[in-house]
Amino acid sequence: MDYSEVLQQIAHELKPVIGQGKVASYIPELASVSPHQFGMAVVTISGEVHAVGDARTRFSIQSISKLFTLVMTLQLEGERVWSRVGREPSGTPFNSLVQLEAENGKPRNPFINPGALVCTDILCTRYAVPENAVVEFLRPLSGTEIHYNRAVAASERRTSHRNAAMAHLMKSFGNLGNSVEDVLDAYCRHCAIEMNCVELARAVTFLAHGGTHPSGQGEILTTSMAKRLNALMLTCGTYDAAGDFAFRVGLPAKSGVGGGIVAVMPGECGVCVWSPALEPSGNSLAGSLALERFTDITGRSIF
Ligand code: GLN
């Protein structure tokens, strides 16, 4: 498969769509990102890199960090994680409070905000500086130096009233061990990590390779856990649009409001697409279409 040619074709076809949708503005620092950017990368498990457009421009990974904090949490706690976080699609927006109250402070899944706050709480218990632990976890996976953007983290922290409400609610149900302030500080820094499409596509190749990173980082998760993580990405990775996304794209994926989406083609490659303007559920509009074209053109998906 000539992935470079596929990516060129997708970038060309999507030109009229890039910029359609809305850049996330509820995090003030993200509101000024130009919507007219598009990048896409494929990193195969044999190490080939294919990239197009702005694939080497770093962006705010936002909720894609939820994937990595879950992996770290599973490494630390194994199956115990599931006593505090569920594994069902939420069918509600990623920052909704309604379900959390009705379900006694146990988030539906780790890919909505309250679920990621619980994972962050677990990291806060285990690490003195959890955001550094996440950044250090990502360096060997991506093969590059990774940092979080302090201005973006501070900007979100100042305005994270809904996340604070969720954290307090979970605390009242006994599902948060650390202080709300500490968990929110770390959570906002995880969301503010900056990576580009090539780095992210490479970072998820272990999920295409039975849990073992193909470029020598060893086992990240057992094969069974990697299978389960892919299943969760398929059912919950794109919020309340996960059903439609699975229907259209047919790959496990995780998105963020920075406009990035990572996807996994098991046995083959990691994929990442970035374009900052979002559809109403908070997924990149052009990014979702690009992944749909990717599986249509290649004829490959998990189905
Ligand atoms: N930092 C964002 C928030 O908590 C992440 C949400 C997202 O990317 N969907 O709202």
XYZ file of C-alpha atoms and ligand atoms in Angstrom:
313
model
C 0.000 0.000 0.000
C 1.473 3.387 -0.966
C 0.324 5.386 2.043
C 2.071 8.563 0.859
C -0.049 8.581 -2.265
C -3.207 7.885 -0.233
C -2.431 10.806 2.091
C -1.776 13.142 -0.858
C -5.107 12.170 -2.387
C -6.964 12.746 0.896
C -5.330 16.163 1.442
C -6.255 17.168 -2.091
C -9.867 15.976 -1.828
C -10.408 17.638 1.529
C -9.141 21.100 0.585
C -12.656 22.593 0.296
C -13.624 21.275 3.761
C -10.609 22.470 5.751
C -11.668 25.310 8.020
C -15.320 24.252 8.129
C -16.563 23.754 11.684
C -15.575 25.654 14.810
C -12.281 25.852 16.686
C -12.733 25.084 20.411
C -13.104 28.455 22.091
C -14.091 27.464 25.636
C -10.354 27.130 26.343
C -9.296 30.734 25.602
C -5.765 29.884 24.379
C -7.150 27.487 21.767
C -9.545 30.043 20.278
C -6.723 31.761 18.376
C -5.497 28.644 16.516
C -5.986 29.029 12.751
C -8.646 26.599 11.469
C -6.984 26.467 8.029
C -4.489 23.773 8.920
C -4.492 20.116 8.027
C -1.932 17.371 8.558
C -2.028 13.615 8.483
C 0.546 10.898 9.176
C 0.803 7.132 9.019
C 3.538 5.259 10.885
C 3.631 1.546 10.071
C 4.696 -1.104 12.543
C 7.755 -1.659 10.381
C 8.693 1.993 10.996
C 7.825 3.655 7.678
C 6.640 7.246 8.087
C 4.216 8.850 5.625
C 3.064 12.411 6.139
C 1.195 15.186 4.376
C 0.456 18.873 5.005
C 0.979 20.168 8.537
C 1.840 16.720 9.933
C 4.916 18.116 11.699
C 3.213 21.086 13.343
C 2.586 20.487 17.022
C -0.889 21.020 18.438
C -2.645 20.668 21.778
C -3.462 16.969 22.169
C -6.296 17.683 24.663
C -8.438 14.549 25.125
C -6.001 12.349 23.212
C -4.083 12.525 26.510
C -6.934 10.438 28.002
C -5.669 7.491 25.975
C -2.183 7.755 27.443
C -3.282 8.397 31.025
C -5.508 5.318 30.772
C -2.601 3.203 29.503
C -0.452 4.373 32.421
C -3.285 3.718 34.863
C -3.794 0.203 33.480
C -0.064 -0.462 33.822
C -0.254 0.576 37.473
C -3.623 -0.784 38.567
C -4.655 -3.423 36.019
C -8.262 -4.561 36.322
C -8.804 -2.537 39.521
C -9.334 0.541 37.329
C -12.737 -0.800 36.343
C -14.100 -0.590 39.860
C -13.891 3.208 39.521
C -14.560 3.793 35.805
C -16.988 2.033 33.460
C -16.541 0.777 29.923
C -19.752 1.799 28.202
C -20.273 4.576 25.645
C -21.781 7.597 27.372
C -24.021 8.904 24.596
C -23.625 12.316 26.236
C -21.112 15.148 25.723
C -17.632 14.613 27.189
C -18.218 17.215 29.884
C -21.800 16.350 30.869
C -22.651 16.215 34.565
C -26.100 14.648 34.336
C -25.103 11.005 33.923
C -22.388 11.260 36.562
C -24.917 12.297 39.194
C -27.411 9.610 38.145
C -24.704 6.927 38.243
C -23.311 7.736 41.688
C -20.058 9.362 40.603
C -18.767 6.429 38.508
C -17.938 7.772 35.017
C -19.228 5.747 32.069
C -15.787 5.355 30.489
C -12.197 6.668 30.726
C -12.470 8.796 27.566
C -14.937 11.357 28.852
C -13.706 14.058 31.210
C -14.802 12.509 34.535
C -13.245 9.171 33.523
C -9.953 10.875 32.731
C -10.148 12.789 36.019
C -10.299 9.425 37.847
C -7.261 8.163 35.876
C -5.466 11.415 36.713
C -6.369 10.920 40.370
C -4.690 7.487 40.238
C -1.575 9.077 38.697
C -1.618 11.836 41.356
C -1.510 9.117 44.039
C 1.416 7.330 42.387
C 3.567 10.232 41.164
C 4.806 13.395 42.848
C 4.529 15.273 39.528
C 2.053 13.316 37.379
C 2.345 15.588 34.322
C 6.078 14.885 34.195
C 5.367 11.155 34.408
C 3.008 11.397 31.412
C 5.527 13.414 29.394
C 8.274 10.904 30.242
C 5.996 8.038 29.246
C 5.400 9.684 25.866
C 9.024 10.467 24.973
C 10.149 6.915 24.092
C 6.788 6.132 22.455
C 6.994 9.151 20.154
C 10.784 9.131 19.806
C 11.000 12.870 20.559
C 11.101 15.402 23.387
C 7.575 16.183 24.525
C 6.374 19.148 26.599
C 3.115 20.643 27.750
C 2.206 24.227 26.980
C 2.007 26.137 30.257
C -0.110 28.967 28.828
C -2.713 26.513 27.475
C -2.769 24.574 30.763
C -3.198 27.780 32.780
C -5.871 29.055 30.413
C -7.906 25.863 30.776
C -7.314 25.687 34.526
C -8.717 29.212 34.999
C -11.896 28.299 33.141
C -12.357 24.640 34.128
C -15.542 25.135 36.117
C -17.331 22.120 34.635
C -14.383 19.824 35.259
C -14.185 21.176 38.817
C -17.893 20.439 39.263
C -17.392 16.857 38.038
C -14.378 16.354 40.274
C -16.274 17.658 43.323
C -19.235 15.451 42.497
C -16.983 12.393 42.288
C -15.249 13.405 45.494
C -18.636 13.532 47.223
C -19.263 9.949 46.048
C -15.835 8.831 47.315
C -14.396 8.342 43.813
C -11.520 10.838 44.060
C -8.667 10.320 46.511
C -6.657 13.493 45.989
C -7.717 17.109 46.283
C -9.840 18.472 43.451
C -7.224 21.208 42.929
C -4.313 18.786 42.500
C -6.274 16.571 40.106
C -7.396 19.543 37.988
C -3.859 20.993 37.852
C -2.482 17.701 36.532
C -5.445 17.061 34.200
C -5.133 20.471 32.515
C -1.403 19.919 31.998
C -2.006 16.496 30.435
C -4.500 18.083 28.037
C -1.985 20.842 27.175
C 0.717 18.408 25.980
C 1.770 19.321 22.441
C 2.611 16.740 19.780
C 2.391 16.525 16.021
C 0.736 13.929 13.768
C 3.938 11.945 13.154
C 4.717 11.771 16.883
C 1.189 10.710 17.774
C 0.907 8.147 14.982
C 4.179 6.618 16.167
C 3.090 6.723 19.820
C 0.027 4.536 19.133
C 1.788 1.901 17.004
C 1.939 -0.412 20.037
C -1.860 -0.645 19.835
C -1.521 -1.867 16.242
C 1.094 -4.370 17.366
C -0.535 -6.364 20.162
C 0.594 -4.002 22.944
C 4.321 -4.088 22.137
C 5.953 -0.957 20.755
C 7.497 -1.952 17.431
C 10.548 0.292 17.740
C 12.091 -1.458 20.683
C 10.277 0.025 23.687
C 9.033 -3.428 24.676
C 5.636 -4.391 26.012
C 3.472 -1.397 26.892
C 0.335 -3.465 27.532
C -0.411 -7.169 27.325
C -2.021 -8.318 24.079
C -5.300 -8.797 25.911
C -5.228 -5.265 27.380
C -4.281 -3.773 24.002
C -7.282 -5.530 22.441
C -9.515 -4.089 25.133
C -8.121 -0.605 24.725
C -8.778 -0.738 20.982
C -12.340 -1.863 21.723
C -12.824 1.071 24.094
C -11.463 3.502 21.511
C -13.923 2.175 18.959
C -16.939 2.396 21.286
C -16.049 5.508 23.324
C -13.103 7.345 21.723
C -15.031 10.002 19.837
C -17.579 10.916 22.547
C -21.239 10.871 21.625
C -20.310 10.566 17.936
C -18.600 7.178 18.504
C -21.359 5.157 16.835
C -21.380 7.296 13.714
C -17.584 7.370 13.664
C -17.378 3.552 13.846
C -19.973 3.355 11.077
C -18.093 5.739 8.812
C -14.454 4.972 9.649
C -14.336 1.527 11.249
C -11.133 2.028 13.228
C -10.428 2.440 16.960
C -9.765 6.160 17.475
C -9.361 8.881 20.081
C -9.994 12.552 19.423
C -9.302 15.817 21.224
C -10.742 19.329 21.012
C -7.376 20.565 19.723
C -8.522 18.967 16.443
C -6.357 15.849 16.548
C -7.589 12.278 16.085
C -5.401 9.198 16.478
C -6.522 5.905 14.968
C -5.204 2.374 14.959
C -5.150 -0.098 12.085
C -4.408 -3.371 13.929
C -1.487 -5.302 12.477
C -0.588 -2.400 10.222
C -0.083 1.176 11.449
C -0.875 4.110 13.671
C -2.595 7.074 12.005
C -3.036 10.662 13.156
C -4.894 13.506 11.523
C -5.143 17.102 12.675
C -7.339 19.976 11.604
C -8.511 22.361 14.350
C -12.115 23.110 13.326
C -14.578 20.776 15.069
C -18.036 19.320 14.466
C -20.593 19.770 17.278
C -19.513 16.671 19.273
C -15.965 18.057 19.519
C -14.223 15.911 16.897
C -12.223 17.447 14.051
C -14.618 17.853 11.118
C -12.000 17.498 8.370
C -10.138 14.911 10.462
C -13.173 12.612 10.687
C -13.743 12.916 6.937
C -10.052 12.227 6.275
C -10.158 9.007 8.274
C -13.343 7.977 6.501
C -11.599 8.488 3.161
C -8.536 6.652 4.482
C -10.443 3.433 5.162
C -12.485 3.817 1.955
C -9.435 4.320 -0.271
C -7.262 1.647 1.360
C -10.179 -0.771 1.699
C -8.890 -1.568 5.170
C -10.556 -1.226 8.544
C -11.193 -3.614 11.403
C -14.334 -4.911 9.697
N -9.233 19.790 28.066
C -10.516 19.544 27.495
C -11.610 19.588 28.552
O -11.421 19.149 29.655
C -10.479 18.244 26.819
C -11.773 17.895 26.159
C -11.617 17.241 24.857
O -10.586 17.278 24.183
N -12.710 16.681 24.425
O -12.677 20.046 28.309
